[in-house]
Short mmCIF file of C-alpha atoms in Angstrom, two decimals:
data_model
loop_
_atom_site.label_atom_id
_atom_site.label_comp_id
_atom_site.label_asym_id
_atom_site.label_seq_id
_atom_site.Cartn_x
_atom_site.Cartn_y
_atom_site.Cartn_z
CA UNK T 1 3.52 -7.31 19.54
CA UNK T 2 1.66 -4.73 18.27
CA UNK T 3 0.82 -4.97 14.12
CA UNK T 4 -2.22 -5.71 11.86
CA UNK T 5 -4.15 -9.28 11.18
CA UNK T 6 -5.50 -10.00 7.95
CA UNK T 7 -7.55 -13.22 8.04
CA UNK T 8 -8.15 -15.81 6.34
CA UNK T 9 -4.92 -15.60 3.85
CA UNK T 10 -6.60 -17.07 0.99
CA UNK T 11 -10.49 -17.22 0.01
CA UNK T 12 -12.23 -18.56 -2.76
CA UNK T 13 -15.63 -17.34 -3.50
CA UNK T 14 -18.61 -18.91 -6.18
CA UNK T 15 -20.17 -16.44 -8.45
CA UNK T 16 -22.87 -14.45 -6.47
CA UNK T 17 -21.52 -14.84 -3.36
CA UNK T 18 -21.18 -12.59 -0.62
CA UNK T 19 -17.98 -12.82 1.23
CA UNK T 20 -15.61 -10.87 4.17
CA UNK T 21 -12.42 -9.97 4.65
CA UNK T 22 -11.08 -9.79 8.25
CA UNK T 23 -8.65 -6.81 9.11
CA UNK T 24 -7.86 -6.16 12.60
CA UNK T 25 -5.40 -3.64 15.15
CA UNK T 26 -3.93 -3.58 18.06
CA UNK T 27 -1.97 -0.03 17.46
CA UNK T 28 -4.59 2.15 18.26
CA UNK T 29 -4.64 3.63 15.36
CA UNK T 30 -7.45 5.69 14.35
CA UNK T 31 -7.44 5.51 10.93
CA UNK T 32 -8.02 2.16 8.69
CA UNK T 33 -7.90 1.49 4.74
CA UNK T 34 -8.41 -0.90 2.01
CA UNK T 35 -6.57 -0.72 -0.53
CA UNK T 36 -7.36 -3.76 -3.72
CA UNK T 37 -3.96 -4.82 -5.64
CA UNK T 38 -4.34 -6.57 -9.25
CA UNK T 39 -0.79 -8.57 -10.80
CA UNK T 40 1.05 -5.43 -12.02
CA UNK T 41 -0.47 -2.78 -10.61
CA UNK T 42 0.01 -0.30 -7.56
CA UNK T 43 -2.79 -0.27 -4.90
CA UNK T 44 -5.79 1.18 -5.22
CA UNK T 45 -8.02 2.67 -2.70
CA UNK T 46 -11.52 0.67 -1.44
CA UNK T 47 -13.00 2.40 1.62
CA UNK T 48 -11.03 4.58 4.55
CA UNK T 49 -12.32 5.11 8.12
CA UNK T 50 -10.68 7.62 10.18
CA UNK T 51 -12.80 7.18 13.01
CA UNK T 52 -15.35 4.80 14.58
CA UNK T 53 -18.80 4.26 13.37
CA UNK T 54 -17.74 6.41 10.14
CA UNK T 55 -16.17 5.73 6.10
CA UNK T 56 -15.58 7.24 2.95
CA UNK T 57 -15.70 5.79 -0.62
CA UNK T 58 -11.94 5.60 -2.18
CA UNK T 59 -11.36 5.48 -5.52
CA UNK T 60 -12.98 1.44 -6.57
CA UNK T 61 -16.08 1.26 -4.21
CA UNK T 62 -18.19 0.21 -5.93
CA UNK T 63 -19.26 -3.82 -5.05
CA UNK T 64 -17.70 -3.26 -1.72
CA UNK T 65 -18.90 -3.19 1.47
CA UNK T 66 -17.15 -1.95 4.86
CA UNK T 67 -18.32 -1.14 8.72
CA UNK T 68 -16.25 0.75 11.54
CA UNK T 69 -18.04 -0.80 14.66
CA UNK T 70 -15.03 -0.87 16.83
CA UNK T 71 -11.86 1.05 16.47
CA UNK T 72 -9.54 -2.28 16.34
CA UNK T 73 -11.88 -3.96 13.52
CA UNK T 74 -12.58 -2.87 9.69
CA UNK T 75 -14.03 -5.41 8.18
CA UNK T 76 -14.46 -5.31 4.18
CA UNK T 77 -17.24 -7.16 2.62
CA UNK T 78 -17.29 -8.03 -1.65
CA UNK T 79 -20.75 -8.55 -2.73
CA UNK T 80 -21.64 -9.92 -5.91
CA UNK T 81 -21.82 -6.69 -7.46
CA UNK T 82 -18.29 -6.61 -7.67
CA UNK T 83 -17.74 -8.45 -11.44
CA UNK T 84 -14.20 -8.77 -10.72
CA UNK T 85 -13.16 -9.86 -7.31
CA UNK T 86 -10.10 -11.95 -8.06
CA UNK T 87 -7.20 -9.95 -6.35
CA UNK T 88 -4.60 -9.30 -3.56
CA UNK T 89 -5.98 -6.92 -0.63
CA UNK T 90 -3.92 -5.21 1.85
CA UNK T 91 -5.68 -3.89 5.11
CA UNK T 92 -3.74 -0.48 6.57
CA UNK T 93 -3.84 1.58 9.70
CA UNK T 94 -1.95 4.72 10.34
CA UNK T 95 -2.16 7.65 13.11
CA UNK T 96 -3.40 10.41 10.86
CA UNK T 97 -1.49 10.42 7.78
CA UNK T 98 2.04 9.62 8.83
CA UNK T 99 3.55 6.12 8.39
CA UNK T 100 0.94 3.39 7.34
CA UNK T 101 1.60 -0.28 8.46
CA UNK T 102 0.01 -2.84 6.35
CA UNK T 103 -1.14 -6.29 7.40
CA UNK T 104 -0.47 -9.41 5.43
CA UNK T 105 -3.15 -9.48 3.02
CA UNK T 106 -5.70 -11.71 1.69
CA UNK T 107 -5.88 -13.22 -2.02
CA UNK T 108 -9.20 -13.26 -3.15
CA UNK T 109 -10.25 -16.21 -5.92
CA UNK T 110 -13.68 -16.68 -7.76
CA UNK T 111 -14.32 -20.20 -8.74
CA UNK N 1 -6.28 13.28 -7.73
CA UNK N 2 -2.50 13.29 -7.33
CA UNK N 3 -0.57 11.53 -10.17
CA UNK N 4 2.35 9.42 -8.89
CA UNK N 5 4.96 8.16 -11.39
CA UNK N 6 7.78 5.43 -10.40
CA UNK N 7 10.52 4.74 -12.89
CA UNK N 8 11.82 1.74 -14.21
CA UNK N 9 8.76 -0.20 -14.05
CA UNK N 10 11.32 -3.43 -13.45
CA UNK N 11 15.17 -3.37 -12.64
CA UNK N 12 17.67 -6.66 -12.62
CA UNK N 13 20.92 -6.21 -10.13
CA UNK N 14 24.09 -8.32 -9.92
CA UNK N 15 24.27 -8.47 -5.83
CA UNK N 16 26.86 -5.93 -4.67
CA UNK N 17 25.45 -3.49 -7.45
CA UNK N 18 23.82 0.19 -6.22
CA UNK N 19 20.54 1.21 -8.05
CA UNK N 20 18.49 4.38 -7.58
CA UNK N 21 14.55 4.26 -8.38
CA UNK N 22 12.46 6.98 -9.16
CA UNK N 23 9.11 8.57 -7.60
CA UNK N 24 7.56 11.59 -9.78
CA UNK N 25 4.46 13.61 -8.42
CA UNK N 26 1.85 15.53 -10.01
CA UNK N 27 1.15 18.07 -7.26
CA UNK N 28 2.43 19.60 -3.67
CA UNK N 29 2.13 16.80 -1.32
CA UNK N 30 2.74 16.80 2.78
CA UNK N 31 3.38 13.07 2.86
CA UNK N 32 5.50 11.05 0.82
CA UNK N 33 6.23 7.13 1.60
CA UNK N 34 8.21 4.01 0.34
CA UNK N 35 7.23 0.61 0.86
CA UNK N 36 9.00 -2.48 -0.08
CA UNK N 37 6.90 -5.40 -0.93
CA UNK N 38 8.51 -8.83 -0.22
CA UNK N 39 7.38 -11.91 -3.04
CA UNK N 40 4.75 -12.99 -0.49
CA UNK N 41 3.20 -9.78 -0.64
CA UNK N 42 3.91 -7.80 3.09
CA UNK N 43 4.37 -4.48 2.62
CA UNK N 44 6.79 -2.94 4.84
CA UNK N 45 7.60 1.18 5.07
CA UNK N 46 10.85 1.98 4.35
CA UNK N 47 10.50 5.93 4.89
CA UNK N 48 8.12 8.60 6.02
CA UNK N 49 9.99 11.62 3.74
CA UNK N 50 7.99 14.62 2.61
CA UNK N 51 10.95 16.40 2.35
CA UNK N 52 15.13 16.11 2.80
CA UNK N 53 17.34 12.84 2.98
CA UNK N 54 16.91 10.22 5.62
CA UNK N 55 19.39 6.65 5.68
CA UNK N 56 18.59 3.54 7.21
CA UNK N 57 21.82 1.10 6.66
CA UNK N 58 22.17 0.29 2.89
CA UNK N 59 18.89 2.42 2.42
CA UNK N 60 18.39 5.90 1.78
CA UNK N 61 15.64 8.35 0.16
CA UNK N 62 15.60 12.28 -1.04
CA UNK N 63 12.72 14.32 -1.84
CA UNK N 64 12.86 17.86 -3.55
CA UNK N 65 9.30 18.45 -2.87
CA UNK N 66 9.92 21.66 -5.13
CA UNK N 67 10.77 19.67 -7.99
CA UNK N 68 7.74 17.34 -7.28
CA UNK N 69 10.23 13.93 -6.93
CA UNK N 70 11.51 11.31 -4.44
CA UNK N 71 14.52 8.84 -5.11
CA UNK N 72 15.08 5.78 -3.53
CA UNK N 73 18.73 4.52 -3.26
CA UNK N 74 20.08 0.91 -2.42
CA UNK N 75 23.76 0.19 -1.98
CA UNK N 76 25.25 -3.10 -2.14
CA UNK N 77 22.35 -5.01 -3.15
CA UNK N 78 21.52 -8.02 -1.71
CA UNK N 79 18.95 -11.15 -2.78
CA UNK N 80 16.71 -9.98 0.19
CA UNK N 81 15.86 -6.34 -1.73
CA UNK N 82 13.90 -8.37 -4.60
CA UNK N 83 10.45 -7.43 -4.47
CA UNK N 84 8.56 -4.58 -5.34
CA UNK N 85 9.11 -0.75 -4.43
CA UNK N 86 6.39 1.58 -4.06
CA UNK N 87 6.38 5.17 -3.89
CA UNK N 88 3.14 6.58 -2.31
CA UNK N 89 2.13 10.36 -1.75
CA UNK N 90 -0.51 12.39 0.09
CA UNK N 91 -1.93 15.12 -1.61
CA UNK N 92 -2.15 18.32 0.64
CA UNK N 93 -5.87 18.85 1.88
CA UNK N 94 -6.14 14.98 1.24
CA UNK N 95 -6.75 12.26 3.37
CA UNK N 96 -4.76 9.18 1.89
CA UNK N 97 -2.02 8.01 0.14
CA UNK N 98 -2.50 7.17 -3.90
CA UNK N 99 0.44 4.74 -4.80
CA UNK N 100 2.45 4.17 -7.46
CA UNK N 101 2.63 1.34 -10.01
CA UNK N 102 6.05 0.12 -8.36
CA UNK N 103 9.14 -0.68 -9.51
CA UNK N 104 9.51 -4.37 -9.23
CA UNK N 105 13.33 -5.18 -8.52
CA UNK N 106 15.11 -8.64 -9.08
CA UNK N 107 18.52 -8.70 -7.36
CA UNK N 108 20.41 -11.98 -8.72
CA UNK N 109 23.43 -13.63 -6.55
#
């Protein structure tokens, strides 16, 4: 079946840690997202990559980290110049701008 | 960047009751989604409407694009809708969606 992978489900990072988030496709889709979700709120926009080997900021980039190596993989690092890592993120892919499928997400915790 | 509006911010339904949510946007837009997002957090699309009326069972959306708004409509509600409903549009000349802040719904049996 084709869909998104999100891996691992839950993380827990120390303070000044660097640590990635795993999104990857089997739709051939050429364009990837993610997008950060705090309790409350709607989703908010990280990095996009609508083709390989190329991103653009969204709208919370700073402290975040992404590469576009491989069309299937999107990888999203949080350095420890993001203050405020706890949250839920959701991985995307879509063909151009029509319907977006989302993977599962990953819940981010500092400790 | 594209405002997006979703009214109520949270809804509670008697199962069997119909309920109609809200998606207001700031600006023209060529893309216009809703999601549903179960209580372990998946996010699933419901519809892919820019424009017109589309149904899918006990589900169906409208968008006046000329009157910059999108409603969501859910007949015969059942414990399964409970979640959150997002409403997320894509600004013309734009490259991705900017969501809303949801409307969480709680259907009770």
């Amino acid at each position: 079946d084709g869909g998104i992978t999100q891996s691992p489900k839950y993380l827990f990072r120390k303070e000044g840690q660097n640590v990635t988030l795993s999104c990857e496709q089997n739709l051939n889709h050429d364009a990837m997202y993610w997008y950060r979700q705090d309790p409350g709120q709607g989703l908010r926009l990280i990095y996009y990559s609508q083709i390989v080997n190329d991103f653009q900021k969204g709208d919370i980039a700073e402290g975040y980290s992404v590469s576009r190596e491989k069309k299937e993989s999107f990888p999203l690092t949080v350095t420890s110049a993001q203050k405020n890592p706890t949250a839920f993120y959701l991985c995307a892919s879509s063909i151009t701008d029509l319907g977006y499928t989302f993977g599962s997400g990953t819940r981010l915790t500092v400790v | 960047g594209i405002q997006v509006e979703q009214s109520p911010p949270d809804l509670i339904l008697q199962e069997g009751a119909n309920s109609t949510l809200r998606c207001n946007f700031s600006d023209s837009v060529n893309n216009l989604q809703w999601f549903h997002q179960n209580p372990w957090g998946q996010l699933i699309n419901l519809f892919y409407i820019p424009s017109g009326t589309k149904q899918n069972g006990r589900l169906s959306a409208t968008t006046v694009a000329t009157e910059r708004y999108s409603l969501l409509y859910i007949s015969s509600s059942q414990t399964t809708d409970s979640g959150v409903y997002f409403c997320a549009a894509l600004r013309s000349g734009y490259s991705t969606l900017t969501f809303g802040k949801g409307t969480m719904l709680l259907v009770s049996p």
